[in-house]
Short mmCIF file of C-alpha atoms in Angstrom, two decimals:
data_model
loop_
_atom_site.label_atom_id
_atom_site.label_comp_id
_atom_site.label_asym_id
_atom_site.label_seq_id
_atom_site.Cartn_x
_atom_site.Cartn_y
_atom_site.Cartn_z
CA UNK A 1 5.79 11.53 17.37
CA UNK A 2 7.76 11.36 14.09
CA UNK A 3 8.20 14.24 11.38
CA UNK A 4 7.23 14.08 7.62
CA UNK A 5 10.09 16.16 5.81
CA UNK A 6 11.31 15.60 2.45
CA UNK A 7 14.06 14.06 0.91
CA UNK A 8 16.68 15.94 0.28
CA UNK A 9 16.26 16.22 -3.83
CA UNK A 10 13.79 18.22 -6.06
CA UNK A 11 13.07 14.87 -8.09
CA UNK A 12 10.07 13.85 -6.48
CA UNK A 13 8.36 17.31 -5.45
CA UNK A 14 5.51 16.17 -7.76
CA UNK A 15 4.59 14.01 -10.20
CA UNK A 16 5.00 10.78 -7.37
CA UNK A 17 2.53 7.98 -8.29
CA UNK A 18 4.02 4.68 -6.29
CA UNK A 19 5.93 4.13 -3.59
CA UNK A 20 7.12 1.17 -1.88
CA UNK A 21 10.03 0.38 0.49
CA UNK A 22 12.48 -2.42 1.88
CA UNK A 23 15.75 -2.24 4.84
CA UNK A 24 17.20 -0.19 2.56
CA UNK A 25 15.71 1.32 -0.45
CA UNK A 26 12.77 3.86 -1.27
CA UNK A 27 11.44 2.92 -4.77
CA UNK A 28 9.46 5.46 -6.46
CA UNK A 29 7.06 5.13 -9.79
CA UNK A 30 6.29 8.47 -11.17
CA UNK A 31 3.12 9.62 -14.01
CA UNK A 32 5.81 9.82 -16.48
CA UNK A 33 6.93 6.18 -16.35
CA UNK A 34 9.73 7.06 -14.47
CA UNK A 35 11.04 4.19 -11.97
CA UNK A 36 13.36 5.67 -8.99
CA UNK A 37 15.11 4.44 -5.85
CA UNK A 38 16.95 6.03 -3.47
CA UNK A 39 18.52 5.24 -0.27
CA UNK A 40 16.68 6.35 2.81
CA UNK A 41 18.98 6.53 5.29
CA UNK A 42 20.22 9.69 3.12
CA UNK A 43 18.19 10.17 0.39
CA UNK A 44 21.13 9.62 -1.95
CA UNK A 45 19.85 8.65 -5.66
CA UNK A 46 20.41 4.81 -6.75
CA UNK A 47 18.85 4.87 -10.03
CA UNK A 48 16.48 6.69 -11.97
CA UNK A 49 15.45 5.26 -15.25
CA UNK A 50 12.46 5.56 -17.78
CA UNK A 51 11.08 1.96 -18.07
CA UNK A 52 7.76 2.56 -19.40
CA UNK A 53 5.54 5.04 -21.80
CA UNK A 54 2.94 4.99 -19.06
CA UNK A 55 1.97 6.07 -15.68
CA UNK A 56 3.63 3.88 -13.00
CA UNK A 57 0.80 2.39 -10.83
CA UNK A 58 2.83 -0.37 -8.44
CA UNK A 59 5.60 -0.63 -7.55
CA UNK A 60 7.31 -3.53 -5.16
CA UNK A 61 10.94 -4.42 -3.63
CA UNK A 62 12.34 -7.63 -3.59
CA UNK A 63 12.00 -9.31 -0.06
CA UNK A 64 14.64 -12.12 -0.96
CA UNK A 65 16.91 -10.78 -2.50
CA UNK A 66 21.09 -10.50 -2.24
CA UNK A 67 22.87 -7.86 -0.57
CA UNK A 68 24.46 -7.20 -3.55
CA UNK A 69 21.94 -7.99 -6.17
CA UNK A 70 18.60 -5.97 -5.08
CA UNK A 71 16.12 -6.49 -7.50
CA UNK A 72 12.47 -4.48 -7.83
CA UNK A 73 9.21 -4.66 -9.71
CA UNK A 74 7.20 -2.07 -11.07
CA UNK A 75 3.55 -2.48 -13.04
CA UNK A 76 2.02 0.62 -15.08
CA UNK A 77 -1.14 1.73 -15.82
CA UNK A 78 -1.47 -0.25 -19.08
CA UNK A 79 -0.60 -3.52 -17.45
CA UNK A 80 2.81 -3.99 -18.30
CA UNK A 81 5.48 -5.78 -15.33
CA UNK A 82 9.11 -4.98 -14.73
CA UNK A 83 11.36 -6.34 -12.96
CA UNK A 84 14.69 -3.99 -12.56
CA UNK A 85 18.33 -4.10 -10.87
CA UNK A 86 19.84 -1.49 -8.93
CA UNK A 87 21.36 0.17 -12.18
CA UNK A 88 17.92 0.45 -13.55
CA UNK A 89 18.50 -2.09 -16.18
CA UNK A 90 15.14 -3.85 -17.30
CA UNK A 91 15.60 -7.57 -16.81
CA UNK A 92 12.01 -8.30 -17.82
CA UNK A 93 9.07 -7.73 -18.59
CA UNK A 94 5.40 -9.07 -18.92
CA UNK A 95 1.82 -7.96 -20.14
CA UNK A 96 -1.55 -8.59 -18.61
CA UNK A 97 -4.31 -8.48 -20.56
CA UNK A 98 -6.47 -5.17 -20.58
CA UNK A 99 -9.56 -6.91 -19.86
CA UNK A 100 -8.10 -7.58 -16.72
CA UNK A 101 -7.53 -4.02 -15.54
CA UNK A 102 -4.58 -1.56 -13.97
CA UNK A 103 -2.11 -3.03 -11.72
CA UNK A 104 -3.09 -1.71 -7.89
CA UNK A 105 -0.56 -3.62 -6.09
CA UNK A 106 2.93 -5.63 -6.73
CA UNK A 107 3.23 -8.61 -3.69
CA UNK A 108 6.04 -10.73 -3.02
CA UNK A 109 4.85 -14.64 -2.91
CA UNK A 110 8.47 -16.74 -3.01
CA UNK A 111 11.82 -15.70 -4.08
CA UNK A 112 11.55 -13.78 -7.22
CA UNK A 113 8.13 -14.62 -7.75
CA UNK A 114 5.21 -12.02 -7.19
CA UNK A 115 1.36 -11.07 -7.43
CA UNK A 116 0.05 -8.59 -9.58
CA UNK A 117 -3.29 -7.61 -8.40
CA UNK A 118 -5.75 -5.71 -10.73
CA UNK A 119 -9.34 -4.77 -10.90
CA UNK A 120 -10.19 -8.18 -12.19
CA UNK A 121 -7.99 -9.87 -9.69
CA UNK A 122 -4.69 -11.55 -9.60
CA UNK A 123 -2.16 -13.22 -11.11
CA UNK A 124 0.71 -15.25 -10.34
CA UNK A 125 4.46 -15.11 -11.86
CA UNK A 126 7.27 -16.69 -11.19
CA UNK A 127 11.00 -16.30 -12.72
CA UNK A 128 10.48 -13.10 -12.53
CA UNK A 129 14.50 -11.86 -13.09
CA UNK A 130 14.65 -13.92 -16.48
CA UNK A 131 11.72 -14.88 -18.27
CA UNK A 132 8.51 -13.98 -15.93
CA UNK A 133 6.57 -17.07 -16.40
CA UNK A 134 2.96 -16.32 -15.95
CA UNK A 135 0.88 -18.74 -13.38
CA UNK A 136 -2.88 -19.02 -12.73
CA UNK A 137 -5.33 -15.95 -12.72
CA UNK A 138 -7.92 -15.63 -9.79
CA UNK A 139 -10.98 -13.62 -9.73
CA UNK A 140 -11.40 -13.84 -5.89
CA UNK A 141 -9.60 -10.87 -5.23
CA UNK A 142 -11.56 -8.76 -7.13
CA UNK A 143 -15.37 -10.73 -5.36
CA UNK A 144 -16.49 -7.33 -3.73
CA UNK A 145 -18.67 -4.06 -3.74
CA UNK A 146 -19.31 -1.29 -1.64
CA UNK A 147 -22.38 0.33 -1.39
CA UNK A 148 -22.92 4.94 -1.37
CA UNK A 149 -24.17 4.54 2.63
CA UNK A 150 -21.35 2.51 3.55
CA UNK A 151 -22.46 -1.25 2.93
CA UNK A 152 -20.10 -3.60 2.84
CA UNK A 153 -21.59 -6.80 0.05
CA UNK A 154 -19.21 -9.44 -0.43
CA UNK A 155 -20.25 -10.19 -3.33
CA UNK A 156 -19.18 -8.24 -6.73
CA UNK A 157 -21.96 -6.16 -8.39
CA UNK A 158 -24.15 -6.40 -5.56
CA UNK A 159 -23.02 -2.83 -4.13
CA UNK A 160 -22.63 0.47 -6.30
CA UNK A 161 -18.80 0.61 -6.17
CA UNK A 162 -16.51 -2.11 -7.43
CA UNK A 163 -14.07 -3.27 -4.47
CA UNK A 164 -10.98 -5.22 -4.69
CA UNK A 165 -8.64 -7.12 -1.65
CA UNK A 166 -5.12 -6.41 -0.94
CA UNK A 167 -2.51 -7.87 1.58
CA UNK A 168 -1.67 -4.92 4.15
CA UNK A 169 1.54 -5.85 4.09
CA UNK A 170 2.39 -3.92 0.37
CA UNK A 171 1.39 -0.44 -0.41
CA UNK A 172 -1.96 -0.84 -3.00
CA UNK A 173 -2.96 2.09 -5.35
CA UNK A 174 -6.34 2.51 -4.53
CA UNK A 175 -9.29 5.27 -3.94
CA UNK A 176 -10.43 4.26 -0.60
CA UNK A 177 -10.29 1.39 1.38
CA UNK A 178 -13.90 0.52 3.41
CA UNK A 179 -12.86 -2.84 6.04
CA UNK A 180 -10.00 -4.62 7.24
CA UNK A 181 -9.80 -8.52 8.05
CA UNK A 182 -7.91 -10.37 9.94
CA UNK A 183 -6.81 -13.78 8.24
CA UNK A 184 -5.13 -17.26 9.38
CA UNK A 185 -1.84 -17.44 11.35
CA UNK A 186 1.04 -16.93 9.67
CA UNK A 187 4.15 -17.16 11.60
CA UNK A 188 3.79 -15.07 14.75
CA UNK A 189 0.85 -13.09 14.01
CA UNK A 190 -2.48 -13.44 11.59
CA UNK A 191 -2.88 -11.91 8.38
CA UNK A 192 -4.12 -8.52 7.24
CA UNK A 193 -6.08 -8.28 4.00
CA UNK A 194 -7.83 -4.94 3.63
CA UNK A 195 -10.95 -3.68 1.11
CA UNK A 196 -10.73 -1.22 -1.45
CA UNK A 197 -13.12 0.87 -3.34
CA UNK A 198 -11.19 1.08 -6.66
CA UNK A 199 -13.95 3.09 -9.07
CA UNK A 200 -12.69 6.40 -9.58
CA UNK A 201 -16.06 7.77 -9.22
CA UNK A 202 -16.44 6.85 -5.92
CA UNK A 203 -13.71 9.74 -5.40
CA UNK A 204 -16.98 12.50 -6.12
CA UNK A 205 -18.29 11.43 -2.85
CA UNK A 206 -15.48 12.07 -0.97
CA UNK A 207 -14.91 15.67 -2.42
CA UNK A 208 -19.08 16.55 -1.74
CA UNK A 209 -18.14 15.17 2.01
CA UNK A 210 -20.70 11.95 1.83
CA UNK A 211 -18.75 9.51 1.35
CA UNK A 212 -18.25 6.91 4.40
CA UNK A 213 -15.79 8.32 7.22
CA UNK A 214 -15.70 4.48 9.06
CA UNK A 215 -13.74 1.33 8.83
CA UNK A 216 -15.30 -2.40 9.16
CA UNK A 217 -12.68 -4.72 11.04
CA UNK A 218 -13.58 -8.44 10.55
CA UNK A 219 -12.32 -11.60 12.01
CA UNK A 220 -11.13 -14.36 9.59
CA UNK A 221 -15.25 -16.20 9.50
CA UNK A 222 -16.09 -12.73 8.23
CA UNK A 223 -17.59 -11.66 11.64
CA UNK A 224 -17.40 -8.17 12.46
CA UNK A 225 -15.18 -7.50 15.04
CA UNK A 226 -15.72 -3.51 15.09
CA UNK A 227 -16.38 -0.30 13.30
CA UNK A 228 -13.74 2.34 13.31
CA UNK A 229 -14.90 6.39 13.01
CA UNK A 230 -12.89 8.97 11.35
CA UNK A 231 -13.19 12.61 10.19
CA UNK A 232 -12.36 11.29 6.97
CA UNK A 233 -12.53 8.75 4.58
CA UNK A 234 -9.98 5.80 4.96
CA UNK A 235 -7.53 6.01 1.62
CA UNK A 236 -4.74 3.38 2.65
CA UNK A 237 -3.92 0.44 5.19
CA UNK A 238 -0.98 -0.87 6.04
CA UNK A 239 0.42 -4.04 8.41
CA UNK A 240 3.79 -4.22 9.68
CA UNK A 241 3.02 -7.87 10.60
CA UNK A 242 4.73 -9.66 7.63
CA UNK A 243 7.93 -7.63 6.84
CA UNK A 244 11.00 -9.59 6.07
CA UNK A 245 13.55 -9.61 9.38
CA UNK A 246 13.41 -6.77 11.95
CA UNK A 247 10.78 -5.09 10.02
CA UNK A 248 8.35 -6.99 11.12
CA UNK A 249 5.64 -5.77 14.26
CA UNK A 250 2.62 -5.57 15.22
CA UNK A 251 1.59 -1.67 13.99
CA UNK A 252 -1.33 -1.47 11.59
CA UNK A 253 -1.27 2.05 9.81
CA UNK A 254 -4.40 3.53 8.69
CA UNK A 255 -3.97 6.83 5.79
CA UNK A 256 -7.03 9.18 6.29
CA UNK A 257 -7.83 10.91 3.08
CA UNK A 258 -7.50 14.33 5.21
CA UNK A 259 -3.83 13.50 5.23
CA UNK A 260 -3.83 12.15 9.03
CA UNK A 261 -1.88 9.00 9.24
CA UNK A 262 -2.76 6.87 12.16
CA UNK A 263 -1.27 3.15 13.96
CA UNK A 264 -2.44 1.06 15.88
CA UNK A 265 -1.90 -2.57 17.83
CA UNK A 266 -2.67 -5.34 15.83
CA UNK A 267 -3.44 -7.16 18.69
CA UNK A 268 -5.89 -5.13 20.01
CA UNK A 269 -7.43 -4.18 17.09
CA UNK A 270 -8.63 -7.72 15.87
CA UNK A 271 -9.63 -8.66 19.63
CA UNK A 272 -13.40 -8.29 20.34
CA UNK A 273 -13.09 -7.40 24.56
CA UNK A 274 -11.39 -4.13 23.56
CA UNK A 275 -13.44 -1.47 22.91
CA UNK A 276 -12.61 1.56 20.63
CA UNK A 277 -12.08 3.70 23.20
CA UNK A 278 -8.92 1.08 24.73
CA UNK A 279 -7.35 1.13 21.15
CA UNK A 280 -3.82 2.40 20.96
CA UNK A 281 -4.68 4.67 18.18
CA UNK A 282 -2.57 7.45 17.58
CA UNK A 283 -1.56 9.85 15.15
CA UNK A 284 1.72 7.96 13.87
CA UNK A 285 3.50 11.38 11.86
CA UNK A 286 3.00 15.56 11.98
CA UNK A 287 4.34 17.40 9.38
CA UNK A 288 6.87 19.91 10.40
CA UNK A 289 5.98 22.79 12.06
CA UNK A 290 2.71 21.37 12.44
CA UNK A 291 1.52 20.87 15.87
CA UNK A 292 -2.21 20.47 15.08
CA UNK A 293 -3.01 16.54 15.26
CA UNK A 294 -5.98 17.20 13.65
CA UNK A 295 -6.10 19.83 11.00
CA UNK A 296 -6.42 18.79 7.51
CA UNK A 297 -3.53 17.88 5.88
CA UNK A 298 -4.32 18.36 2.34
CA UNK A 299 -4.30 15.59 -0.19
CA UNK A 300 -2.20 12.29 0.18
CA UNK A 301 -2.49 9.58 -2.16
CA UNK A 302 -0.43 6.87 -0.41
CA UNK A 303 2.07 5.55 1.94
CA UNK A 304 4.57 3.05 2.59
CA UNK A 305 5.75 2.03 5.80
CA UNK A 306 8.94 -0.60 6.52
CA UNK A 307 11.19 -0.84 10.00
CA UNK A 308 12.08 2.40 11.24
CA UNK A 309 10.65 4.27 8.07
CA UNK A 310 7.41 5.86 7.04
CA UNK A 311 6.94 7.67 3.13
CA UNK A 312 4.13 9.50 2.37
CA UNK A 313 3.18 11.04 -1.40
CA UNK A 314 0.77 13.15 -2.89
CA UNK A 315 0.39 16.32 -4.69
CA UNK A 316 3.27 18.10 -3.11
CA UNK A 317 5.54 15.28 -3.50
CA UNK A 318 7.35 12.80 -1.25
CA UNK A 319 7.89 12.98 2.01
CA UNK A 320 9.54 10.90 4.90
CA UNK A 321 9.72 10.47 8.69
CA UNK A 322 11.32 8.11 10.97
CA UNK A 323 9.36 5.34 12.90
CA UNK A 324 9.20 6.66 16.46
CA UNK A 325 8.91 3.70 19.25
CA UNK A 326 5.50 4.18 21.53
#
C-alpha cells in the first residue's frame, strides 16, 4: 500500500485549490491565482507564476505535447483560460461568459485543443497556444440533478441539487460526485464519465452526516449496473483508462470525503455477474504513520492520479504517494 507524504517544499502546505498531473509534471492552481508545477519525481520547482487575480479552479496538462515544449492550462473562478509554458509565460488567454458558470474541469480533446466544463456545461477551444479560438457550447453536460435522499434524475431541475458530468479521466473541482457510467469503447477499454453534485449547499448535508454515503454505477443505456456503500460521501472519481502512453490501466479511484482514497478494477466494476463483495476494492494510499485503513482522514478536496503517481490536496496542503502494483 502506498504512502501520502509531502513534497519536499513549504509552497503548497495550504492554500492548494487544483491539481492535475502528466509523465512528468505536478501542476498546481492555488486561491491566490497562483499557477505552479513541479517535477514529481523530486519535487523540484519548474515554475511558479501569478496568472490570474482569482482563485484557480482547473487546472490541466498538455497530453500532446513536446518533450521540450510542455504546455498547461489553467481556468479560474471567474471564467478566465490560460494556457502557459514551462517558464510560466502566459501564451493565452480566453473568457467564458459568467452566465455560464466556474470552470470545474480543464480536458484535453486533440492536440492543443481542450474542454472547459462549467456549471452550465461545456465548451470547446481549439488553438489554444496562440489565439484560443472558441468552438460550440453544449448544455448536455450540465442535464442533471440529484435529489437530498440520494435520487439520481437525469434530468436538470428535476432533483434539489444541480449536477454536472465529467470525464474520469481529468481531475474535476466538484462537491460530491453521486454515480459513475460506463460509456462506448474507446481504444482498449470503455469510457468513464462520472456525476457531480456541484451546489455548494449540498456541502451542509455532508457536515450534519445526511448526505448520501453510496455510489450509482451505470452501464452506457443508463442501466444500473450497481450501488456502491461507503462511510462517507463520494467527493472525487478518477479512471486511469485513458492516460496518454504507459499511464494508461484499468484502476478507477474513488476520493471519500473522510479522506479514504480507494481503486478498483474497471473491469469488474462495470460487469453485472460480480457482486460487491468480488470487487477488488481497496484502500489505494495511508498516510504515514497511519496504519488505520479506516479512520477519518480529515478533509480532502481532490486528487489526481497519473502512472506511478497519486496527489492528494486539501486543507493541510499537498501531498503525494507512489502507485503501488496489486
Amino acid at each position: 500500500m502506498s504512502r501520502l507524504a509531502r513534497i519536499p517544499t513549504q509552497d503548497f502546505d495550504r492554500d492548494v485549490t487544483a491539481v492535475a498531473m502528466d509523465d512528468r509534471f505536478i501542476l498546481v492552481g492555488q486561491v491566490d491565482g497562483k499557477l505552479s508545477a513541479v517535477y514529481h519525481k523530486n519535487g523540484v520547482s519548474v515554475f511558479s507564476a501569478k496568472i490570474s487575480d482569482n482563485e484557480i479552479t482547473a487546472v490541466c496538462c498538455e497530453e500532446q505535447d513536446e518533450d521540450d515544449n510542455p504546455i498547461f492550462y489553467a481556468g479560474d473562478i471567474e471564467g478566465n483560460l490560460y494556457t502557459v509554458n514551462k517558464k510560466g509565460k502566459v501564451l493565452a488567454t480566453a473568457r467564458l461568459q459568467a452566465r455560464k458558470g466556474k470552470i470545474h474541469t480543464i480536458v484535453n480533446r486533440n492536440k492543443y485543443s481542450i474542454y472547459a466544463y462549467t456549471s452550465g456545461g461545456n465548451t470547446s477551444f481549439s488553438h489554444a497556444t496562440t489565439d484560443f479560438r472558441k468552438g460550440n457550447f453544449s448544455t448536455a453536460s450540465a442535464n442533471y440533478s440529484f435529489d437530498g435522499d440520494g435520487t439520481f434524475h437525469k434530468k436538470k431541475g428535476a432533483g434539489d441539487y444541480n449536477v454536472i458530468q465529467y470525464d474520469g479521466r481529468t481531475p474535476s473541482k466538484v462537491v460530491a460526485t453521486c454515480a459513475i457510467e460506463f460509456g462506448k469503447k474507446v481504444k482498449n477499454f470503455e469510457q468513464v464519465f462520472a456525476y457531480a453534485v456541484i451546489d455548494e449547499e449540498y456541502e451542509n448535508l455532508i457536515e450534519e452526516g445526511t448526505a448520501e454515503n453510496a455510489i450509482i454505477v451505470f452501464n452506457d443505456s443508463s442501466k444500473k449496473i450497481r450501488t456502491l456503500e461507503f462511510k462517507s460521501p463520494v467527493k472525487q472519481v478518477m479512471s486511469c483508462r485513458h492516460h496518454e502512453g504507459d499511464a494508461e490501466t484499468d484502476k478507477i479511484y474513488i476520493l471519500l470525503w473522510n479522506g479514504m482514497l480507494y481503486k478498483c478494477t474497471g473491469a469488474m466494476l462495470m460487469d453485472p455477474n460480480v457482486t460487491n463483495d468480488a470487487l477488488d476494492l481497496k484502500v489505494a494510499v495511508i498516510e504515514e504513520d497511519d496504519e488505520d485503513e479506516d479512520d477519518d482522514k480529515g478533509e480532502y478536496k481532490g486528487f489526481c492520479v497519473f502512472g506511478k503517481k497519486i496527489c492528494i490536496y486539501g486543507n493541510d496542503g499537498l501531498f503525494t504517494a507512489d502507485v503501488k502494483d496489486d
